[in-house]
Tab-separated table of C-alpha atoms in Angstrom:
chain	number	residue	atom	x	y	z
A	223	MET	CA	-34.056	-113.962	73.806
A	224	LYS	CA	-30.453	-112.074	74.615
A	225	VAL	CA	-31.643	-110.806	77.110
A	226	LEU	CA	-32.950	-114.044	78.620
A	227	ALA	CA	-30.161	-115.887	77.794
A	228	THR	CA	-27.662	-112.968	80.236
A	229	GLY	CA	-30.952	-113.122	83.225
A	230	ILE	CA	-30.229	-116.796	83.777
A	231	VAL	CA	-26.781	-117.002	83.621
A	232	VAL	CA	-25.942	-114.603	86.114
A	233	ALA	CA	-28.730	-115.790	88.670
A	234	LEU	CA	-26.738	-118.941	87.993
A	235	VAL	CA	-23.224	-117.542	88.684
A	236	MET	CA	-22.925	-118.447	92.172
A	237	PRO	CA	-19.818	-119.138	95.224
A	238	VAL	CA	-20.305	-122.870	95.696
A	239	ALA	CA	-18.292	-125.648	97.790
A	240	LEU	CA	-18.468	-128.304	94.850
A	241	VAL	CA	-14.959	-128.487	93.219
A	242	LEU	CA	-15.787	-130.971	89.605
A	243	MET	CA	-12.986	-133.561	89.285
A	244	GLY	CA	-13.118	-134.015	85.192
A	245	ALA	CA	-14.830	-136.536	83.076
A	246	ALA	CA	-12.233	-138.387	82.149
A	247	ALA	CA	-11.830	-140.193	85.953
A	248	ILE	CA	-13.839	-143.327	87.305
A	249	VAL	CA	-16.605	-143.437	89.223
A	250	SER	CA	-18.508	-145.693	91.103
A	251	THR	CA	-22.340	-146.675	90.247
A	252	VAL	CA	-24.652	-148.334	92.439
A	253	SER	CA	-27.275	-150.195	90.497
A	254	GLY	CA	-29.811	-152.876	91.930
A	255	GLY	CA	-26.619	-153.517	94.576
A	256	ALA	CA	-23.726	-153.701	91.647
A	257	VAL	CA	-21.060	-151.664	91.331
A	258	GLN	CA	-20.543	-149.977	88.142
A	259	ALA	CA	-16.941	-148.080	86.744
A	260	ALA	CA	-17.996	-144.916	84.872
A	261	CYS	CA	-18.043	-144.910	80.841
A	262	THR	CA	-14.977	-142.527	79.700
A	263	VAL	CA	-14.655	-141.268	76.218
A	264	SER	CA	-12.602	-144.299	74.482
A	265	ASP	CA	-8.815	-142.584	73.093
A	266	ALA	CA	-8.431	-145.192	71.036
A	267	ALA	CA	-11.910	-145.899	70.454
A	268	SER	CA	-12.230	-141.922	68.985
A	269	ALA	CA	-9.218	-142.720	66.838
A	270	LYS	CA	-10.787	-145.641	64.993
A	271	ALA	CA	-13.627	-143.220	63.473
A	272	VAL	CA	-14.399	-143.121	59.801
A	273	VAL	CA	-15.734	-139.345	59.115
A	274	LEU	CA	-18.447	-140.635	55.624
A	275	THR	CA	-17.556	-137.812	52.882
A	276	ASP	CA	-21.067	-138.405	51.341
A	277	GLY	CA	-22.620	-136.257	52.756
A	278	ASP	CA	-23.699	-138.198	55.421
A	279	PRO	CA	-27.570	-138.441	55.112
A	280	ALA	CA	-27.492	-141.179	58.387
A	281	GLY	CA	-24.597	-141.168	60.638
A	282	GLU	CA	-25.335	-137.447	63.526
A	283	GLY	CA	-22.015	-136.380	63.877
A	284	GLY	CA	-19.955	-137.764	60.852
A	285	LEU	CA	-18.375	-141.139	61.612
A	286	GLY	CA	-18.526	-143.624	61.173
A	287	PHE	CA	-16.400	-147.588	62.257
A	288	GLU	CA	-15.968	-150.294	60.585
A	289	LEU	CA	-17.509	-153.049	61.048
A	290	PRO	CA	-15.384	-155.513	62.452
A	291	ALA	CA	-13.159	-158.380	61.362
A	292	PRO	CA	-15.074	-162.203	62.373
A	293	GLY	CA	-13.050	-163.802	65.206
A	294	THR	CA	-12.597	-166.935	66.013
A	295	PRO	CA	-14.785	-169.960	66.887
A	296	ARG	CA	-16.954	-169.740	63.199
A	297	LEU	CA	-18.685	-172.299	62.781
A	298	ALA	CA	-21.244	-172.898	59.712
A	299	SER	CA	-18.711	-171.199	57.780
A	300	LEU	CA	-16.331	-172.972	57.841
A	301	ARG	CA	-18.293	-174.985	55.392
A	302	ASN	CA	-20.396	-172.662	53.816
A	303	PRO	CA	-19.438	-170.548	51.903
A	304	ALA	CA	-20.630	-166.890	50.823
A	305	ALA	CA	-24.093	-168.229	48.744
A	306	THR	CA	-25.557	-165.584	45.906
A	307	ILE	CA	-27.968	-163.382	46.819
A	308	PRO	CA	-31.755	-163.304	45.116
A	309	ASP	CA	-32.066	-159.751	43.758
A	310	ALA	CA	-34.743	-160.003	44.809
A	311	VAL	CA	-34.079	-160.356	48.523
A	312	LYS	CA	-30.770	-157.980	47.823
A	313	VAL	CA	-33.246	-155.099	47.149
A	314	LEU	CA	-35.243	-155.744	50.488
A	315	TYR	CA	-31.220	-156.147	52.555
A	316	LEU	CA	-31.558	-152.745	50.740
A	317	ALA	CA	-34.117	-151.045	51.437
A	318	ALA	CA	-33.740	-152.182	55.006
A	319	SER	CA	-30.303	-150.963	55.031
A	320	ASP	CA	-31.584	-147.052	54.244
A	321	ARG	CA	-34.371	-147.050	56.553
A	322	TYR	CA	-32.095	-147.836	59.549
A	323	HIS	CA	-29.168	-146.595	58.254
A	324	LEU	CA	-26.891	-150.450	57.795
A	325	PRO	CA	-25.118	-152.137	55.477
A	326	TRP	CA	-26.171	-154.147	53.621
A	327	THR	CA	-24.264	-156.671	53.776
A	328	LEU	CA	-24.575	-156.782	58.603
A	329	LEU	CA	-28.217	-157.863	57.567
A	330	ALA	CA	-26.590	-160.167	54.910
A	331	GLY	CA	-24.697	-161.854	56.663
A	332	VAL	CA	-26.798	-162.313	59.349
A	333	GLY	CA	-29.536	-163.176	55.689
A	334	MET	CA	-26.439	-165.674	54.834
A	335	GLU	CA	-25.926	-167.609	58.248
A	336	GLU	CA	-29.821	-167.763	59.057
A	337	THR	CA	-31.223	-169.122	56.028
A	338	ALA	CA	-29.337	-168.538	53.589
A	339	HIS	CA	-31.449	-166.158	51.745
A	340	GLY	CA	-34.248	-167.962	52.277
A	341	ARG	CA	-33.815	-171.438	50.542
A	342	THR	CA	-33.710	-172.902	53.304
A	343	ARG	CA	-37.628	-171.918	54.544
A	344	ALA	CA	-37.873	-175.021	57.465
A	345	THR	CA	-39.396	-174.225	60.833
A	346	SER	CA	-36.462	-174.234	63.096
A	347	SER	CA	-36.501	-176.487	66.099
A	348	ALA	CA	-36.564	-174.230	68.285
A	349	GLY	CA	-39.560	-172.557	66.712
A	350	ALA	CA	-37.954	-169.153	64.896
A	351	GLN	CA	-39.205	-168.140	61.187
A	352	GLY	CA	-39.334	-166.303	58.511
A	353	LEU	CA	-36.303	-164.825	56.654
A	354	MET	CA	-33.981	-163.764	59.306
A	355	GLN	CA	-35.601	-166.553	61.180
A	356	PHE	CA	-38.063	-164.336	64.677
A	357	MET	CA	-39.141	-166.751	66.922
A	358	PRO	CA	-43.092	-165.445	67.982
A	359	GLU	CA	-42.189	-163.769	70.994
A	360	SER	CA	-38.822	-161.341	69.555
A	361	TRP	CA	-41.595	-161.191	66.944
A	362	ALA	CA	-44.232	-159.431	68.880
A	363	ARG	CA	-41.699	-156.761	70.415
A	364	TYR	CA	-39.724	-155.962	66.944
A	365	GLY	CA	-41.635	-157.512	63.839
A	366	VAL	CA	-43.037	-154.481	62.077
A	367	ASP	CA	-44.019	-153.664	58.940
A	368	GLY	CA	-41.774	-154.095	55.068
A	369	SER	CA	-43.731	-154.123	52.692
A	370	GLY	CA	-46.151	-151.877	53.473
A	371	ASP	CA	-49.528	-153.922	53.529
A	372	GLY	CA	-50.328	-152.364	56.950
A	373	ARG	CA	-49.040	-154.862	59.372
A	374	ALA	CA	-46.158	-157.484	60.488
A	375	ASN	CA	-46.799	-160.412	58.988
A	376	ILE	CA	-42.685	-163.197	59.944
A	377	GLY	CA	-43.648	-164.865	57.363
A	378	ASN	CA	-42.981	-161.608	54.903
A	379	ASP	CA	-39.508	-161.743	53.725
A	380	ALA	CA	-39.896	-157.823	53.673
A	381	ASP	CA	-41.107	-157.817	56.593
A	382	SER	CA	-38.587	-160.278	57.890
A	383	VAL	CA	-35.404	-158.522	57.151
A	384	MET	CA	-36.748	-154.981	57.809
A	385	SER	CA	-37.345	-156.697	61.701
A	386	ALA	CA	-34.056	-158.022	61.354
A	387	ALA	CA	-32.691	-154.263	61.205
A	388	ASN	CA	-34.902	-152.500	63.906
A	389	TYR	CA	-33.446	-155.836	66.413
A	390	LEU	CA	-30.130	-154.446	65.398
A	391	THR	CA	-30.707	-150.831	66.429
A	392	ALA	CA	-32.602	-151.125	68.729
A	393	SER	CA	-30.034	-153.612	70.480
A	394	GLY	CA	-27.093	-151.100	70.341
A	395	VAL	CA	-25.068	-151.672	66.783
A	396	THR	CA	-24.065	-148.796	66.291
A	397	ALA	CA	-22.270	-148.632	69.413
A	398	GLY	CA	-19.009	-149.005	68.613
A	399	VAL	CA	-17.089	-152.525	67.987
A	400	ASP	CA	-19.176	-153.592	71.018
A	401	GLY	CA	-21.973	-152.319	69.848
A	402	VAL	CA	-21.283	-154.291	66.660
A	403	ARG	CA	-20.322	-158.108	68.404
A	404	ARG	CA	-23.221	-156.851	71.382
A	405	ALA	CA	-26.212	-156.156	69.023
A	406	LEU	CA	-25.015	-160.032	66.663
A	407	PHE	CA	-25.142	-161.872	70.468
A	408	ALA	CA	-28.425	-160.955	71.084
A	409	TYR	CA	-29.470	-162.127	68.618
A	410	ASN	CA	-28.136	-165.350	68.921
A	411	HIS	CA	-26.823	-165.863	72.042
A	412	ALA	CA	-22.844	-167.387	70.412
A	413	ASP	CA	-20.171	-166.788	69.608
A	414	TRP	CA	-19.497	-168.571	66.936
A	415	TYR	CA	-23.240	-167.091	64.748
A	416	VAL	CA	-21.463	-163.426	65.183
A	417	ASN	CA	-18.797	-164.422	64.076
A	418	ASP	CA	-20.574	-165.969	60.525
A	419	VAL	CA	-22.432	-163.252	60.162
A	420	LEU	CA	-19.580	-161.120	60.351
A	421	TYR	CA	-17.296	-163.574	57.921
A	422	TYR	CA	-20.376	-163.212	55.603
A	423	ALA	CA	-20.615	-159.531	56.295
A	424	ALA	CA	-17.476	-159.333	54.659
A	425	ALA	CA	-17.065	-161.462	52.445
A	426	TYR	CA	-20.162	-158.764	50.970
A	427	GLY	CA	-18.279	-156.070	50.827
A	428	GLY	CA	-17.637	-155.097	54.573
A	429	GLY	CA	-19.175	-151.886	55.541
A	430	VAL	CA	-19.244	-148.133	58.112
A	431	VAL	CA	-21.543	-148.596	59.935
A	432	ALA	CA	-22.523	-144.790	60.779
A	433	GLY	CA	-22.144	-144.546	64.536
A	434	ASP	CA	-19.190	-143.729	67.261
A	435	PRO	CA	-16.731	-145.721	67.656
A	436	SER	CA	-16.149	-144.784	71.150
A	437	ASP	CA	-20.237	-144.756	71.758
A	438	CYS	CA	-20.393	-146.757	75.967
A	439	GLY	CA	-23.393	-148.992	74.387
A	440	ILE	CA	-27.355	-148.818	75.738
A	441	GLY	CA	-28.730	-149.580	78.977
A	442	GLY	CA	-26.998	-148.286	81.757
A	443	VAL	CA	-29.252	-146.446	84.048
A	444	GLY	CA	-27.413	-143.623	85.767
A	445	ASN	CA	-25.999	-142.745	88.968
A	446	PRO	CA	-28.706	-140.974	90.925
A	447	ALA	CA	-25.567	-140.357	94.030
A	448	LEU	CA	-23.771	-137.890	91.771
A	449	PRO	CA	-23.197	-134.698	93.159
A	450	GLU	CA	-24.407	-131.910	90.880
A	451	LEU	CA	-21.949	-129.481	89.257
A	452	PRO	CA	-21.821	-126.482	90.754
A	453	ASN	CA	-24.479	-123.513	89.799
A	454	GLN	CA	-20.149	-120.881	88.675
A	455	GLN	CA	-19.945	-124.615	86.148
A	456	ILE	CA	-23.196	-124.551	84.701
A	457	ALA	CA	-23.278	-121.107	84.559
A	458	THR	CA	-19.892	-121.507	82.791
A	459	VAL	CA	-21.343	-124.087	79.579
A	460	LEU	CA	-24.724	-121.895	79.149
A	461	ALA	CA	-22.606	-118.565	78.592
A	462	PHE	CA	-20.265	-120.582	76.394
A	463	ALA	CA	-23.662	-121.962	74.183
A	464	THR	CA	-24.879	-118.510	74.845
A	465	ALA	CA	-22.403	-116.432	73.083
A	466	GLN	CA	-22.836	-118.724	70.494
A	467	LEU	CA	-26.647	-117.756	69.313
A	468	GLY	CA	-26.689	-116.825	66.436
A	469	GLU	CA	-23.894	-119.042	64.502
A	470	PRO	CA	-25.203	-121.638	62.338
A	471	TYR	CA	-26.365	-125.428	61.807
A	472	VAL	CA	-24.417	-127.634	59.955
A	473	TYR	CA	-24.007	-131.011	59.631
A	474	GLY	CA	-20.819	-132.525	61.014
A	475	ALA	CA	-19.460	-128.769	61.713
A	476	ASN	CA	-17.236	-129.224	64.782
A	477	GLY	CA	-17.367	-125.534	65.638
A	478	PRO	CA	-15.658	-122.937	66.426
A	479	SER	CA	-18.116	-121.108	64.207
A	480	ALA	CA	-20.579	-123.159	62.809
A	481	TRP	CA	-21.575	-126.621	64.959
A	482	ASP	CA	-23.946	-129.445	64.583
A	483	CYS	CA	-26.490	-130.399	67.660
A	484	SER	CA	-23.156	-132.601	69.687
A	485	ALA	CA	-20.787	-131.083	68.350
A	486	PHE	CA	-22.422	-127.968	70.141
A	487	THR	CA	-22.482	-129.630	73.565
A	488	ARG	CA	-19.778	-132.051	73.677
A	489	ALA	CA	-17.861	-127.447	72.957
A	490	ALA	CA	-20.288	-126.552	75.257
A	491	PHE	CA	-19.377	-129.468	78.366
A	492	ALA	CA	-16.069	-129.294	77.382
A	493	GLN	CA	-15.618	-125.303	78.588
A	494	ILE	CA	-15.533	-127.145	82.290
A	495	GLY	CA	-13.725	-130.097	81.539
A	496	ILE	CA	-15.653	-133.231	80.708
A	497	THR	CA	-15.501	-134.782	77.918
A	498	LEU	CA	-17.994	-135.499	76.242
A	499	PRO	CA	-17.986	-138.306	72.795
A	500	ARG	CA	-18.578	-136.663	69.494
A	501	THR	CA	-22.530	-137.854	68.871
A	502	ALA	CA	-26.060	-137.174	70.269
A	503	ALA	CA	-26.416	-141.188	70.358
A	504	ALA	CA	-22.990	-141.775	73.227
A	505	GLN	CA	-24.081	-138.581	74.660
A	506	GLN	CA	-26.940	-140.001	76.383
A	507	ASN	CA	-25.118	-143.330	76.695
A	508	TRP	CA	-21.912	-141.951	78.379
A	509	VAL	CA	-24.403	-140.559	80.811
A	510	ALA	CA	-26.709	-143.326	82.265
A	511	GLN	CA	-24.091	-145.576	82.088
A	512	GLY	CA	-22.389	-143.680	84.718
A	513	ASN	CA	-21.486	-140.396	84.182
A	514	GLY	CA	-25.148	-138.931	85.670
A	515	TYR	CA	-28.794	-139.742	85.832
A	516	ARG	CA	-32.236	-139.429	84.703
A	517	VAL	CA	-34.650	-136.875	85.074
A	518	PRO	CA	-38.351	-136.731	84.963
A	519	LEU	CA	-39.579	-134.414	82.620
A	520	GLY	CA	-41.220	-131.606	84.872
A	521	GLN	CA	-37.882	-131.290	87.341
A	522	GLU	CA	-35.464	-130.739	84.575
A	523	ARG	CA	-32.151	-127.549	85.522
A	524	PRO	CA	-30.852	-125.397	83.438
A	525	GLY	CA	-27.497	-127.277	81.780
A	526	ASP	CA	-29.466	-130.715	81.653
A	527	LEU	CA	-29.125	-132.570	78.527
A	528	ILE	CA	-32.356	-134.275	76.591
A	529	PHE	CA	-31.420	-136.658	74.038
A	530	THR	CA	-34.094	-138.024	71.376
A	531	ASP	CA	-34.769	-140.206	68.354
A	532	SER	CA	-34.935	-137.951	65.538
A	533	TYR	CA	-33.856	-139.186	61.593
A	534	LEU	CA	-32.143	-141.934	62.802
A	535	GLY	CA	-35.429	-143.569	62.574
A	536	PRO	CA	-37.292	-144.752	66.546
A	537	ASN	CA	-34.127	-146.749	68.137
A	538	ARG	CA	-32.062	-144.433	68.362
A	539	VAL	CA	-31.392	-141.184	69.105
A	540	GLY	CA	-30.212	-138.313	66.673
A	541	HIS	CA	-29.959	-135.234	68.757
A	542	VAL	CA	-28.724	-133.420	71.915
A	543	MET	CA	-30.757	-130.345	73.031
A	544	ILE	CA	-29.405	-127.774	76.223
A	545	VAL	CA	-32.064	-127.592	78.840
A	546	PHE	CA	-31.651	-123.343	79.110
A	547	ASP	CA	-35.161	-122.284	80.388
A	548	PRO	CA	-37.469	-124.870	81.895
A	549	ALA	CA	-39.996	-123.015	83.166
A	550	GLU	CA	-40.592	-122.242	79.127
A	551	GLN	CA	-39.970	-125.142	78.350
A	552	LEU	CA	-36.502	-123.273	75.271
A	553	THR	CA	-33.239	-125.515	74.883
A	554	ILE	CA	-30.089	-124.020	73.824
A	555	GLU	CA	-29.010	-126.277	71.667
A	556	ALA	CA	-27.557	-125.987	67.406
A	557	GLY	CA	-30.601	-127.211	65.628
A	558	GLY	CA	-32.782	-125.832	62.018
A	559	SER	CA	-30.738	-123.744	60.660
A	560	ARG	CA	-28.770	-121.745	63.428
A	561	VAL	CA	-28.040	-121.960	67.245
A	562	GLY	CA	-30.629	-120.543	68.728
A	563	HIS	CA	-33.280	-120.952	71.975
A	564	TYR	CA	-36.135	-124.384	70.700
A	565	ASP	CA	-38.875	-125.345	72.158
A	566	TYR	CA	-38.482	-128.746	74.113
A	567	GLY	CA	-41.760	-129.711	73.387
A	568	HIS	CA	-42.561	-130.614	70.738
A	569	TRP	CA	-40.274	-133.083	71.304
A	570	THR	CA	-41.830	-135.322	74.858
A	571	ASP	CA	-44.010	-137.914	72.226
A	572	HIS	CA	-41.554	-139.047	70.585
A	573	HIS	CA	-41.021	-142.710	70.875
A	574	LEU	CA	-37.120	-142.040	73.409
A	575	PHE	CA	-37.542	-138.977	75.078
A	576	SER	CA	-35.311	-138.460	78.096
A	577	ILE	CA	-33.774	-135.911	80.552
A	578	TRP	CA	-29.912	-136.250	81.741
A	579	ARG	CA	-28.081	-134.475	84.002
A	580	VAL	CA	-23.932	-134.508	84.405
A	581	GLY	CA	-22.542	-135.251	87.854
A	582	ALA	CA	-20.043	-133.948	89.512
A	583	ALA	CA	-17.084	-135.840	88.804
A	584	THR	CA	-16.715	-138.037	92.820
């Protein structure tokens, strides 16, 4: 496989006129007529990262961040203190926390705000139902089976709690402090609601969200107007990656002789002055927020990035790969037990699978 690697890297090294100006530059993204500044990696946000030291079975990259403190305004929490949680309901919060990798206290904050953990069962005036108060139209999209009976029932407590976790992760709750607030606002469009939930979550013990505090947040279609990176720079990325072949994959490792997937990708692009966020999910969001553009399967090129869901559940990117040989659908990545070439064809049917090309700053 190293012979193949050398051939591809050498083929990419050729004179080009484009010059990369660095990923920290602000560029304009034109999408639907709007101009959007490209996301940059925030040193201030990164400085607030919490290193997860318990083996981190949840957060890719070994990073997390504290749940944000409640702000103002608040409403219900001003007059209703955090109620005790029935044991049966807490079991549901813990189960959903385990499946979707969220602090159980955040789910408890939602449950307290909505129904005081099931003490108020009536359908709301707006039509919301169940322990976590879902609107039927939202349930149709985000309702999942939490009880194991094979169906998602809006009135079933286990289904309701699991679906709340599904909704929050789909809304980007792990994308930094701002992501937590945006996801809660999506759940109920009111600032006081966000602050009430965070107040209750703090009352139940707070916690750390497994995620990258410098994450740009979900959404974005990238910037197809960006020029491609020069071939010489792609060759530099791949040459660095190739030099690491055979080095061990270690969860949360940052190099220089052991890697996890996103640390490996980050180090490879650092060779050409591009600073990616630390985790795979944050790297995809960074590209999507104006630093590159999406590429259809079949049009990928060496140096493109592939993002998929994996152990973090269906709503979260948990793995990143670098395209090495599109003809053979081979990556170069930190995966399995070591850095190597792997077949990315078996990822294409995952719930999340996308290919992105990092662009050159203009």
